[in-house]
Amino acid sequence: MKKFVTLLLLAAVCFLALPKATHAELPYRTSYYDANQATWLRIQPIYEPAETTGARFTEPVDLQVGSNGNVYVADKGAGKVFVLDNDGSSIQTIGDEEGPGMLSAPEGLFVTPEGQVYVADSGNQRIAVFGTDGKFVREYKKPVSTFLETEHFVPTKLVVDRRGVMYINLNSSYQGLLRINKEGEFLGYFGANKAQQTVLNWLKKLILNKEQLAKELAALPRPISNVSLDNDGFIYTATAGGFGQGAIRKLNAGGVDALKNKTIQNGHGIVDTAIDERGFLYDIDMFEGRVTIYDDNAEALFAFGFVDNGTQQYGVLGYPTGIGVDADHNIWISDSRVGTVHKYKLTEFGSDVMNALALYKEGRYKDSEPYWDRVYARNDMYNGTFQGLGKVYLHDNEQHEALSYLKAAFDTKSYSKAYWQVRLTWLQNHFLLAAAIIAVLIALFMYGPRLIRSFFRRYPLPASWEKPVQDLRNFWYVMFHPYQGFYRLKEARVPSWIILLILVGAIAVKIISMYYTGFLFNPVELSQINLFGSLGLFVVPWVTWIIANYLVCSIKDGEGKFREVIQGSAYALAPYIFFSIPTILLSNIVTLDERVIVDSLNALTFIWMGVMLIVMTQVIHNFDFLESIKNIAITVFTIGTIWLFAFIVFGLTFNLYDFFYQLYKEVTFIG
């Protein structure tokens, strides 16, 4: 026994001595934006940190990659511009120790394709220009102009176009970018943001007089925080705040925003932007704490990175201040908190997916196919792959394969194009069958009721069924003759089982619509449908309507009984039950170009139901028309009050439950 225990202890010691398993994992997550579902989803890394020599700076505040591949970093604290090679080693320093080439707190820079370096020399209130050899060439001071007499010339960022015109961002200026030509002459302001008009400002204009308005603070535009230039000459302005609206603008020579002030994903606290030669847009967003990659229309593609104020971990940003992209699509980011420059390189997966997206963006779908295949081999859950391959098959006229991939990607626009072609082919091959089906449906609609009436005249139902059958026929009658129909209901007592049958029918139609509406009109994953939640949102408003309508109309001396309100509200569901089925069928037949048919039927259904509820309220409670409208408005307000009260009660009940549950856990833990 002692030997067995000794061997057991020895085995345990050996087991504990074994090294633990290690996992190589990046310190941040990467996500991709699925525009078809409007959500961010996690994906494997697109970019990963790359090793550099780790050059140290005092306060790097801006960064740009030159056409020669070198990285230029403006160091505000050191008063220098450092030039790095592709390994991150410092190979040149720009800025003299004394004389006209001495820099003071530079905050921005721009490198021309020829290699000239323009520096926003904020401390000296000028633009300093250096040659390719790093020697001082000239300076641009504040231009002489009556428009600039009260303007403080403190440049922070700038770009220079092919003509040598400088677009300069001044410190806290809301007037836009200051334009100066290569002779140093003032050309005006460019690309100012629009002032944000709020509801409060609108109300002030309506209420206050001119003297009072003059004392109010003017609504000023948000100042531009940074500026970039792409190879096509478009100027990109970055503006922090605004929760992404107009955060990035793509301005042409006339100052027109090609992005039309769109709301940008991850665009609340943008620090800087960069554009590569393929047109992809990159930015750093301090609010989200990550780098986001967009296409040329500023539609979000990927996001990665992590900001930590106390970071000492490689690849984690402290306080990013500038971003640049080199010819190999490496991302460079200056970080003033840790005094260094981060470099991120594409992973194999990232290289394939970016190449696929670049070719896809250019419309070269066939050329993108091998890249999409490699992306799919590494990640068969990335919806961009399905969208890309779907476009490839669509371009090759392989419509059925395209439908499968585009449906998986929830790309309704492309799916509609492929489906239109599939439908056209089917109609061309089965025209006679389609014509026969339409003829049969028309015949059934026209002669079906007559055949049914003829059948029941020949084979009449028992006398005991006459009343229930009449009540069921009223369900159809009340839809087309609401006043006469609801008067009949007021004088009749409809059996409970018929009311229940109508409600079951409405719920069944709702379930059918959730699962069998065409993909183009219901682009969801069927397995993700919350059946009971959706039914609750369908049933609860109807139930609350009955309660609120009865309570309000009773107070207003309405004559309707609670039973009459229930059966009238049930019969008002007739348009929903009768029109939903053909609408669901049509949603599986029409394309997005013809969706007006389905949308019109849906609108007609709910308008018809609304009219029937108004007529029901008027007839059941014996109100005139205007009184019915007023009481329905009060009913809607009462419904909102009931829901608010229920929400408060639910919240308090949950808090009470949670209190006793936590108390129980503490008692059992101590015990």
Coordinates of N, CA and C in Angstrom, one line a residue, residues 487-568:
Y487 N -73.0 46.9 -37.0 CA -74.4 47.0 -36.4 C -74.9 45.6 -36.2
R488 N -74.7 44.7 -37.1 CA -75.1 43.3 -36.9 C -74.4 42.7 -35.7
L489 N -73.1 43.0 -35.5 CA -72.4 42.4 -34.4 C -72.9 43.0 -33.1
K490 N -73.3 44.3 -33.1 CA -73.7 44.9 -31.9 C -75.0 44.3 -31.4
E491 N -75.8 43.8 -32.3 CA -77.1 43.2 -32.0 C -77.0 41.7 -31.7
A492 N -75.8 41.1 -32.1 CA -75.6 39.7 -32.0 C -74.6 39.3 -30.9
R493 N -74.7 38.1 -30.4 CA -73.8 37.6 -29.4 C -73.0 36.5 -30.1
V494 N -71.8 36.8 -30.5 CA -70.9 35.9 -31.3 C -70.4 34.8 -30.3
P495 N -70.5 33.5 -30.6 CA -70.0 32.5 -29.6 C -68.5 32.7 -29.4
S496 N -68.0 32.4 -28.2 CA -66.6 32.6 -27.8 C -65.7 31.7 -28.7
W497 N -66.2 30.6 -29.2 CA -65.3 29.7 -30.0 C -65.0 30.3 -31.3
I498 N -65.9 31.1 -31.9 CA -65.7 31.8 -33.1 C -64.7 32.9 -33.0
I499 N -64.8 33.7 -31.9 CA -63.8 34.7 -31.6 C -62.4 34.1 -31.4
L500 N -62.4 32.9 -30.7 CA -61.1 32.2 -30.5 C -60.6 31.7 -31.8
L501 N -61.5 31.2 -32.7 CA -61.1 30.7 -34.0 C -60.5 31.9 -34.9
I502 N -61.1 33.1 -34.8 CA -60.5 34.2 -35.5 C -59.1 34.6 -35.0
L503 N -59.0 34.6 -33.7 CA -57.7 34.9 -33.1 C -56.6 33.9 -33.5
V504 N -57.0 32.6 -33.4 CA -56.1 31.6 -33.8 C -55.7 31.7 -35.3
G505 N -56.7 32.1 -36.1 CA -56.4 32.3 -37.5 C -55.4 33.5 -37.7
A506 N -55.6 34.6 -37.0 CA -54.7 35.7 -37.1 C -53.3 35.3 -36.6
I507 N -53.2 34.6 -35.6 CA -51.8 34.2 -35.1 C -51.2 33.2 -36.1
A508 N -52.0 32.3 -36.7 CA -51.4 31.4 -37.7 C -50.9 32.2 -38.9
V509 N -51.6 33.2 -39.3 CA -51.2 34.0 -40.4 C -49.9 34.8 -40.0
K510 N -49.8 35.2 -38.8 CA -48.6 35.9 -38.3 C -47.4 34.9 -38.4
I511 N -47.6 33.7 -37.9 CA -46.5 32.7 -37.9 C -46.1 32.4 -39.4
I512 N -47.1 32.3 -40.2 CA -46.8 32.0 -41.7 C -46.0 33.1 -42.3
S513 N -46.3 34.4 -41.9 CA -45.6 35.5 -42.5 C -44.2 35.6 -42.0
M514 N -44.0 35.2 -40.7 CA -42.6 35.2 -40.2 C -41.7 34.2 -40.9
Y515 N -42.2 33.0 -41.2 CA -41.4 31.9 -41.7 C -41.5 31.8 -43.3
Y516 N -42.5 32.3 -43.9 CA -42.7 32.1 -45.3 C -42.8 33.3 -46.2
T517 N -42.6 34.5 -45.6 CA -42.4 35.7 -46.4 C -41.1 35.6 -47.2
G518 N -41.1 36.1 -48.4 CA -40.0 35.9 -49.3 C -38.7 36.6 -48.7
F519 N -37.6 36.0 -49.1 CA -36.3 36.5 -48.5 C -36.1 37.9 -48.8
L520 N -36.5 38.4 -49.9 CA -36.2 39.8 -50.3 C -37.0 40.8 -49.3
F521 N -38.1 40.3 -48.7 CA -38.9 41.2 -47.8 C -38.7 40.8 -46.4
N522 N -38.0 39.7 -46.1 CA -37.7 39.2 -44.7 C -36.4 38.6 -44.7
P523 N -35.3 39.4 -44.9 CA -33.9 38.8 -44.9 C -33.4 38.5 -43.6
V524 N -33.9 37.4 -43.0 CA -33.4 37.0 -41.6 C -33.1 35.5 -41.6
E525 N -32.3 35.1 -40.7 CA -32.0 33.7 -40.5 C -33.2 33.1 -39.7
L526 N -33.9 32.2 -40.3 CA -35.2 31.7 -39.7 C -34.9 31.0 -38.4
S527 N -33.8 30.4 -38.2 CA -33.5 29.8 -36.9 C -33.3 30.8 -35.8
Q528 N -33.1 32.1 -36.1 CA -32.9 33.1 -35.1 C -34.2 33.9 -34.8
I529 N -35.3 33.5 -35.4 CA -36.5 34.2 -35.1 C -37.0 33.8 -33.7
N530 N -37.3 34.9 -32.9 CA -37.9 34.7 -31.6 C -39.4 34.6 -31.7
L531 N -39.9 33.4 -31.8 CA -41.3 33.2 -32.1 C -42.2 33.8 -31.1
F532 N -42.0 33.4 -29.8 CA -42.9 33.9 -28.8 C -42.7 35.4 -28.6
G533 N -41.5 36.0 -28.7 CA -41.4 37.4 -28.6 C -42.1 38.1 -29.7
S534 N -42.0 37.6 -31.0 CA -42.7 38.2 -32.1 C -44.3 38.1 -31.9
L535 N -44.7 37.0 -31.5 CA -46.2 36.8 -31.2 C -46.6 37.7 -30.1
G536 N -45.8 37.9 -29.1 CA -46.1 38.8 -28.0 C -46.3 40.2 -28.5
L537 N -45.4 40.7 -29.4 CA -45.5 42.0 -30.0 C -46.7 42.2 -30.9
F538 N -47.3 41.0 -31.3 CA -48.4 41.0 -32.2 C -49.7 41.0 -31.3
V539 N -49.7 40.2 -30.3 CA -51.0 40.0 -29.5 C -51.1 41.1 -28.4
V540 N -50.0 41.5 -27.8 CA -50.2 42.4 -26.7 C -50.8 43.8 -27.1
P541 N -50.4 44.4 -28.2 CA -51.1 45.6 -28.6 C -52.6 45.4 -28.9
W542 N -53.0 44.3 -29.4 CA -54.4 44.1 -29.6 C -55.1 44.0 -28.3
V543 N -54.6 43.3 -27.3 CA -55.2 43.1 -26.0 C -55.3 44.5 -25.3
T544 N -54.2 45.2 -25.4 CA -54.2 46.6 -24.7 C -55.2 47.5 -25.4
W545 N -55.3 47.4 -26.7 CA -56.3 48.2 -27.4 C -57.7 47.9 -26.8
I546 N -58.0 46.7 -26.6 CA -59.4 46.3 -26.1 C -59.6 46.9 -24.7
I547 N -58.6 46.8 -23.9 CA -58.7 47.3 -22.5 C -58.8 48.8 -22.5
A548 N -57.9 49.5 -23.2 CA -57.9 50.9 -23.2 C -59.2 51.5 -23.9
N549 N -59.6 50.9 -25.0 CA -60.8 51.4 -25.7 C -62.0 51.3 -24.8
Y550 N -62.2 50.2 -24.1 CA -63.3 50.0 -23.3 C -63.3 51.0 -22.1
L551 N -62.1 51.2 -21.5 CA -62.0 52.1 -20.3 C -62.3 53.5 -20.8
V552 N -61.7 53.9 -21.8 CA -61.8 55.3 -22.3 C -63.3 55.6 -22.7
C553 N -63.8 54.7 -23.5 CA -65.2 54.9 -24.1 C -66.3 54.8 -23.0
S554 N -66.0 54.0 -21.9 CA -66.9 53.9 -20.8 C -67.0 55.2 -20.1
I555 N -65.8 55.8 -19.9 CA -65.8 57.1 -19.2 C -66.5 58.2 -20.0
K556 N -66.4 58.1 -21.3 CA -67.0 59.0 -22.3 C -68.4 58.7 -22.6
D557 N -69.1 57.8 -21.8 CA -70.5 57.5 -21.9 C -70.7 56.6 -23.2
G558 N -69.7 55.8 -23.5 CA -69.9 54.9 -24.6 C -70.9 53.8 -24.3
E559 N -71.7 53.3 -25.2 CA -72.7 52.2 -24.9 C -72.1 50.8 -25.1
G560 N -70.9 50.7 -25.6 CA -70.4 49.3 -25.9 C -70.1 48.6 -24.7
K561 N -70.4 47.3 -24.7 CA -70.0 46.4 -23.6 C -68.6 45.8 -23.9
F562 N -68.0 45.3 -22.8 CA -66.7 44.7 -23.0 C -66.7 43.6 -24.0
R563 N -67.7 42.7 -24.0 CA -67.8 41.6 -24.9 C -67.9 42.2 -26.3
E564 N -68.7 43.2 -26.5 CA -68.8 43.8 -27.9 C -67.5 44.4 -28.4
V565 N -66.7 45.0 -27.5 CA -65.4 45.5 -27.9 C -64.5 44.4 -28.3
I566 N -64.5 43.3 -27.6 CA -63.7 42.1 -27.9 C -64.1 41.6 -29.3
Q567 N -65.4 41.3 -29.5 CA -65.7 40.7 -30.8 C -65.6 41.7 -31.9
G568 N -65.8 43.0 -31.7 CA -65.6 44.0 -32.7 C -64.2 44.1 -33.1

